[in-house]
Amino acid sequence: SGKDVAKPSGRVFAPYAIFKGKAALSVEPVLPTFTKIEPGNLRIDRRGSVMMTFMPASGERKYDWGKKQLFALSPTEVGSLISMGSNESAEFFHDPSMKSSNAGQVRKSLSIKPLVDCSGYFFSLTVNNSILNTNERIVVPVAKAEFAVMKAAFSFALPHIMGWDRITTGQATHGITSLPKTSPPQLGLEWV
Amino acid sequence: SGKDVAKPSGRVFAPYAIFKGKAALSVEPVLPTFTKIEPGNLRIDRRGSVMMTFMPASGERKYDWGKKQLFALSPTEVGSLISMGSNESAEFFHDPSMKSSNAGQVRKSLSIKPLVDCSGYFFSLTVNNSILNTNERIVVPVAKAEFAVMKAAFSFALPHIMGWDRITTGQATHGITSLPKTSPPQLGLEWV
Amino acid sequence: SGKDVAKPSGRVFAPYAIFKGKAALSVEPVLPTFTKIEPGNLRIDRRGSVMMTFMPASGERKYDWGKKQLFALSPTEVGSLISMGSNESAEFFHDPSMKSSNAGQVRKSLSIKPLVDCSGYFFSLTVNNSILNTNERIVVPVAKAEFAVMKAAFSFALPHIMGWDRITTGQATHGITSLPKTSPPQLGLEWV
Amino acid sequence: SGKDVAKPSGRVFAPYAIFKGKAALSVEPVLPTFTKIEPGNLRIDRRGSVMMTFMPASGERKYDWGKKQLFALSPTEVGSLISMGSNESAEFFHDPSMKSSNAGQVRKSLSIKPLVDCSGYFFSLTVNNSILNTNERIVVPVAKAEFAVMKAAFSFALPHIMGWDRITTGQATHGITSLPKTSPPQLGLEWV
């Protein structure tokens, strides 16, 4: 939309990636964007997320970037993941076109289920496209230690994707657009 | 009071909001204020809080901002919330006019109780005004994942509302008033 | 000693204080100090602590600052406290003159014990002075929520009193003395 | 390799050291390095670690720095350690020459096992060198409180060694090399 700003330079790429035999999973925080409001203050405009990128393997230690599928965890979904007990499951459903005329065409679901031997979790992303009549599924087994890294890293990232680090430090220099807004902020109704 | 400073620009608004059928709950940290003391040091003046804003619904996906009720969690109350076990309850009582001649006129209580199916908590704010003879109650069901976000975000915010982030970084640039103080700091006897 | 620097301005005072009927307890982090080493690097010189100040009551809501007793928790003692289970106890012993000719003259012990009804902990500081032939004891009951604040705030403070926040951010601007050192760093053998 | 930069000044040394009768263990985070990519962005180049240094004792309160052995915990190994339950064990295997022609010549294993009385853990580092035909083992008993410090400090360090603190603050001023890279980042295949 018109409110979007060009991707700023100064971005830092540091994904946490898990490479397994049949697929890979990479996770990385995406910061929220802010809008300037009077007098010289900022209001969160689009909340951040933890972006999960699933890629199927195309050979030994090779992964097909062109067939990647994305799933952006909202702050509440991040809260759900970091509070999961050791035998618990979680499932999240997204419609990338929610609230638009294309609603319902693509449905994504992310399922997190404990492995039978309790050594970790299956992360399964299913993407159903009713227009193209496709149904894709990418599954990555995540070891307990890798899940622990996710929990710790997501806990660290959570206040940042919520924008609370800005409140507490006043560091308000990234992702800011200065166009005026008259409507209340739309917090995250559109998700990958 | 005379010590108050004008609201500084540079503030950042990033509430975490939960919208439910009958009411909404929004939470946001409020930073402490500091006073300059000799020689060039700072002393915490008014401790921070986590401000909770309850709003009753006025229609489908609409909330009545004019009927909002506030409840400011002190650091110790935040500590109480973040240490709650999964079946535990908590209740906090505030008198916004405590220590003044109006003490006792308005009584607020916030109750946090687990849902029967353990899928989350009821947050109930009751405001009793003995002058206006009113008694209002706003109840918001908070899902387990939303409660997990609160716990993580409040844990992040706690050192900031206590002012300990200033001790450890020396970032002493916000919320500072330079009027001298002769009395010991009044830490949070007045609360919304 | 000659390595000491004058207390810098720019300090921030934000104690977390608990006022009870017979005594008060105030806690606050104390940052480590660093020494410049070649080429333009820093080495931790004196590790930080969490300083606990106990004060006996001298009347209703009044506390006798002149009779205060200090106890500086080392990083490992902080680790002990933040890992305490809900029914566990801890006890720490300090000799402020350890390694000097006055060793053994003053002995301090801090005892943390759960209350019988599990609603919190007793913090008891005993100071025994064999020269003055005195034995003082100050006890403060700490509620569960206050203990939770301590745990969260001490967890936040721990990397800072260890100096690890400097490693990870390079913010090396506080508490630095530039006198050369030839001996290895003495990490916290002298404690209040 | 040619991508290496000279050790920058501005480094901060603040190891957490545990001195025991037969050996000492010192731990410290090592930050990741970054590469500049177009347009003005950064990509993680070599991930960080928590470096563990084991030193055998050479006398009373003396340790032989010349006989030190290193073991660099990867982010996933750090995740494994911080998620260890109170009766759990962990073991990690490293080959410092992995993926080179010297692979298999030196094998290191770090074993973490609970003490029989549950008062802490044994940290045992074994280094087997098939060329020199040597097999060295250094064991340090780590008390429960010291392990708690490690867990808290490693949890703090984890987002930093992953580079996620850069994503969330944009503080991109350390450990940067500007040589172009055409291959995908090699995330930590070579470990001490």
Short mmCIF file of C-alpha atoms in Angstrom, two decimals, chain B:
data_model
loop_
_atom_site.label_atom_id
_atom_site.label_comp_id
_atom_site.label_asym_id
_atom_site.label_seq_id
_atom_site.Cartn_x
_atom_site.Cartn_y
_atom_site.Cartn_z
CA SER B 1 2.32 18.19 41.00
CA GLY B 2 5.06 20.72 40.34
CA LYS B 3 7.54 17.98 39.69
CA ASP B 4 5.65 16.76 36.68
CA VAL B 5 7.13 17.35 33.31
CA ALA B 6 5.27 17.85 30.08
CA LYS B 7 4.78 14.63 28.21
CA PRO B 8 7.92 14.32 26.14
CA SER B 9 7.81 13.78 22.45
CA GLY B 10 9.64 10.68 21.32
CA ARG B 11 7.15 8.38 22.98
CA VAL B 12 6.37 5.07 21.32
CA PHE B 13 2.96 3.43 21.41
CA ALA B 14 2.89 -0.32 20.96
CA PRO B 15 0.10 -1.81 23.07
CA TYR B 16 -0.53 -5.55 23.11
CA ALA B 17 -4.27 -5.75 22.62
CA ILE B 18 -6.69 -8.65 23.02
CA PHE B 19 -10.08 -8.17 21.40
CA LYS B 20 -12.87 -10.45 22.57
CA GLY B 21 -16.63 -10.50 22.13
CA LYS B 22 -17.71 -8.46 25.15
CA ALA B 23 -14.59 -6.46 25.93
CA ALA B 24 -10.98 -5.75 25.01
CA LEU B 25 -7.82 -5.60 27.07
CA SER B 26 -4.74 -3.64 26.09
CA VAL B 27 -1.44 -3.71 28.02
CA GLU B 28 1.58 -1.47 27.71
CA PRO B 29 4.59 -0.57 29.89
CA VAL B 30 4.88 2.87 31.46
CA LEU B 31 8.44 3.93 32.22
CA PRO B 32 9.52 5.38 35.55
CA THR B 33 10.54 8.99 35.93
CA PHE B 34 13.84 10.16 37.37
CA THR B 35 15.09 13.19 39.26
CA LYS B 36 18.57 14.66 38.90
CA ILE B 37 20.60 14.58 42.09
CA GLU B 38 24.13 15.76 42.81
CA PRO B 39 26.67 15.29 41.27
CA GLY B 40 25.10 14.60 37.93
CA ASN B 41 23.36 11.41 38.98
CA LEU B 42 19.75 10.26 38.72
CA ARG B 43 17.37 8.85 41.29
CA ILE B 44 14.15 7.08 40.45
CA ASP B 45 11.25 9.37 41.29
CA ARG B 46 8.09 7.60 40.31
CA ARG B 47 8.33 3.95 39.50
CA GLY B 48 6.92 2.58 36.27
CA SER B 49 4.06 0.16 35.73
CA VAL B 50 2.33 -2.04 33.23
CA MET B 51 -0.83 -0.19 32.35
CA MET B 52 -3.87 -2.34 31.64
CA THR B 53 -6.77 -0.76 29.75
CA PHE B 54 -10.13 -2.51 29.74
CA MET B 55 -12.82 -1.45 27.23
CA PRO B 56 -16.36 -2.82 26.96
CA ALA B 57 -17.63 -3.74 23.47
CA SER B 58 -20.17 -1.39 21.91
CA GLY B 59 -20.97 -3.54 18.89
CA GLU B 60 -19.38 -6.11 16.66
CA ARG B 61 -15.63 -5.55 16.77
CA LYS B 62 -16.21 -2.08 18.25
CA TYR B 63 -15.11 -0.99 21.69
CA ASP B 64 -16.16 2.01 23.75
CA TRP B 65 -13.01 4.00 24.51
CA GLY B 66 -15.06 6.45 26.62
CA LYS B 67 -15.95 3.70 29.07
CA LYS B 68 -12.43 2.42 29.47
CA GLN B 69 -11.08 1.55 32.90
CA LEU B 70 -7.38 1.57 33.82
CA PHE B 71 -5.37 -0.55 36.22
CA ALA B 72 -1.61 0.04 36.62
CA LEU B 73 0.31 -3.03 37.75
CA SER B 74 3.21 -2.21 40.09
CA PRO B 75 6.52 -4.07 39.76
CA THR B 76 5.51 -6.38 42.62
CA GLU B 77 2.14 -7.08 41.01
CA VAL B 78 3.94 -7.82 37.74
CA GLY B 79 6.15 -10.21 39.71
CA SER B 80 3.02 -11.85 41.06
CA LEU B 81 1.53 -12.30 37.59
CA ILE B 82 4.66 -13.68 35.91
CA SER B 83 5.13 -16.25 38.69
CA MET B 84 1.56 -17.56 38.58
CA GLY B 85 1.32 -21.32 38.20
CA SER B 86 -1.06 -22.81 35.67
CA ASN B 87 -3.92 -23.35 38.13
CA GLU B 88 -3.34 -20.33 40.33
CA SER B 89 -5.38 -17.18 40.84
CA ALA B 90 -4.38 -13.66 41.77
CA GLU B 91 -6.24 -10.60 42.96
CA PHE B 92 -5.01 -7.03 43.31
CA PHE B 93 -6.70 -4.06 45.03
CA HIS B 94 -6.05 -0.41 44.20
CA ASP B 95 -7.30 2.87 45.58
CA PRO B 96 -6.41 5.62 43.10
CA SER B 97 -6.76 8.23 45.86
CA MET B 98 -4.82 6.39 48.52
CA LYS B 99 -3.14 8.71 51.06
CA SER B 100 -5.34 11.63 49.97
CA SER B 101 -8.56 12.96 51.49
CA ASN B 102 -10.48 11.06 48.84
CA ALA B 103 -9.15 7.70 49.96
CA GLY B 104 -11.73 4.97 49.83
CA GLN B 105 -14.08 6.69 47.41
CA VAL B 106 -13.04 4.56 44.46
CA ARG B 107 -11.96 0.97 44.87
CA LYS B 108 -10.62 -1.13 42.04
CA SER B 109 -9.91 -4.82 42.03
CA LEU B 110 -8.34 -6.94 39.33
CA SER B 111 -9.01 -10.65 39.51
CA ILE B 112 -7.17 -13.25 37.43
CA LYS B 113 -8.72 -16.71 37.54
CA PRO B 114 -8.08 -19.84 35.47
CA LEU B 115 -10.83 -20.89 33.04
CA VAL B 116 -12.60 -24.11 33.97
CA ASP B 117 -11.08 -25.98 31.01
CA CYS B 118 -7.58 -24.59 31.76
CA SER B 119 -7.44 -23.00 28.30
CA GLY B 120 -6.64 -19.60 29.79
CA TYR B 121 -7.68 -17.02 32.39
CA PHE B 122 -10.50 -14.58 33.14
CA PHE B 123 -9.24 -11.06 33.72
CA SER B 124 -11.98 -9.19 35.63
CA LEU B 125 -11.69 -5.53 36.57
CA THR B 126 -14.21 -4.22 39.07
CA VAL B 127 -14.45 -0.49 39.78
CA ASN B 128 -16.61 0.62 42.71
CA ASN B 129 -17.30 4.33 43.13
CA SER B 130 -19.02 5.09 46.43
CA ILE B 131 -19.68 8.75 45.49
CA LEU B 132 -21.33 8.06 42.16
CA ASN B 133 -22.74 4.87 43.62
CA THR B 134 -21.60 2.90 40.58
CA ASN B 135 -20.14 -0.54 40.30
CA GLU B 136 -18.68 -1.52 36.92
CA ARG B 137 -17.17 -4.81 35.87
CA ILE B 138 -15.32 -5.64 32.67
CA VAL B 139 -14.30 -9.23 31.98
CA VAL B 140 -11.90 -10.40 29.26
CA PRO B 141 -11.09 -14.08 28.69
CA VAL B 142 -7.38 -14.41 27.97
CA ALA B 143 -6.20 -17.51 26.08
CA LYS B 144 -3.19 -19.48 27.30
CA ALA B 145 -1.04 -18.24 24.40
CA GLU B 146 -2.04 -14.62 25.08
CA PHE B 147 -1.19 -15.11 28.74
CA ALA B 148 2.19 -16.52 27.68
CA VAL B 149 2.80 -13.37 25.63
CA MET B 150 1.94 -11.27 28.69
CA LYS B 151 4.29 -13.26 30.92
CA ALA B 152 7.17 -12.95 28.46
CA ALA B 153 6.51 -9.30 27.67
CA PHE B 154 6.01 -8.38 31.34
CA SER B 155 9.24 -10.20 32.26
CA PHE B 156 11.01 -8.15 29.61
CA ALA B 157 9.36 -4.95 30.84
CA LEU B 158 9.93 -5.53 34.57
CA PRO B 159 13.57 -4.32 34.82
CA HIS B 160 12.58 -1.33 32.70
CA ILE B 161 9.64 -0.24 34.88
CA MET B 162 11.92 -0.72 37.93
CA GLY B 163 14.54 1.49 36.30
CA TRP B 164 17.22 -1.22 36.41
CA ASP B 165 17.91 -0.89 32.69
CA ARG B 166 19.19 2.61 33.45
CA ILE B 167 21.53 1.31 36.12
CA THR B 168 23.04 -1.20 33.76
CA THR B 169 23.38 0.97 30.67
CA GLY B 170 23.49 4.53 31.93
CA GLN B 171 20.97 5.44 29.24
CA ALA B 172 19.50 8.29 31.22
CA THR B 173 17.73 10.39 28.68
CA HIS B 174 14.00 9.89 29.16
CA GLY B 175 11.47 11.05 31.69
CA ILE B 176 13.88 13.21 33.68
CA THR B 177 12.87 16.21 35.73
CA SER B 178 15.59 18.38 37.21
CA LEU B 179 13.80 19.95 40.18
CA PRO B 180 15.62 19.18 43.43
CA LYS B 181 14.04 16.80 45.86
CA THR B 182 14.57 16.90 49.57
CA SER B 183 12.24 14.14 50.62
CA PRO B 184 13.00 10.47 50.02
CA PRO B 185 11.52 9.06 46.84
CA GLN B 186 7.88 8.06 47.07
CA LEU B 187 7.88 4.77 45.26
CA GLY B 188 4.51 4.09 43.90
CA LEU B 189 2.08 4.87 46.67
CA GLU B 190 -0.30 6.45 44.19
CA TRP B 191 -1.69 4.12 41.59
CA VAL B 192 -4.37 4.21 38.99
#
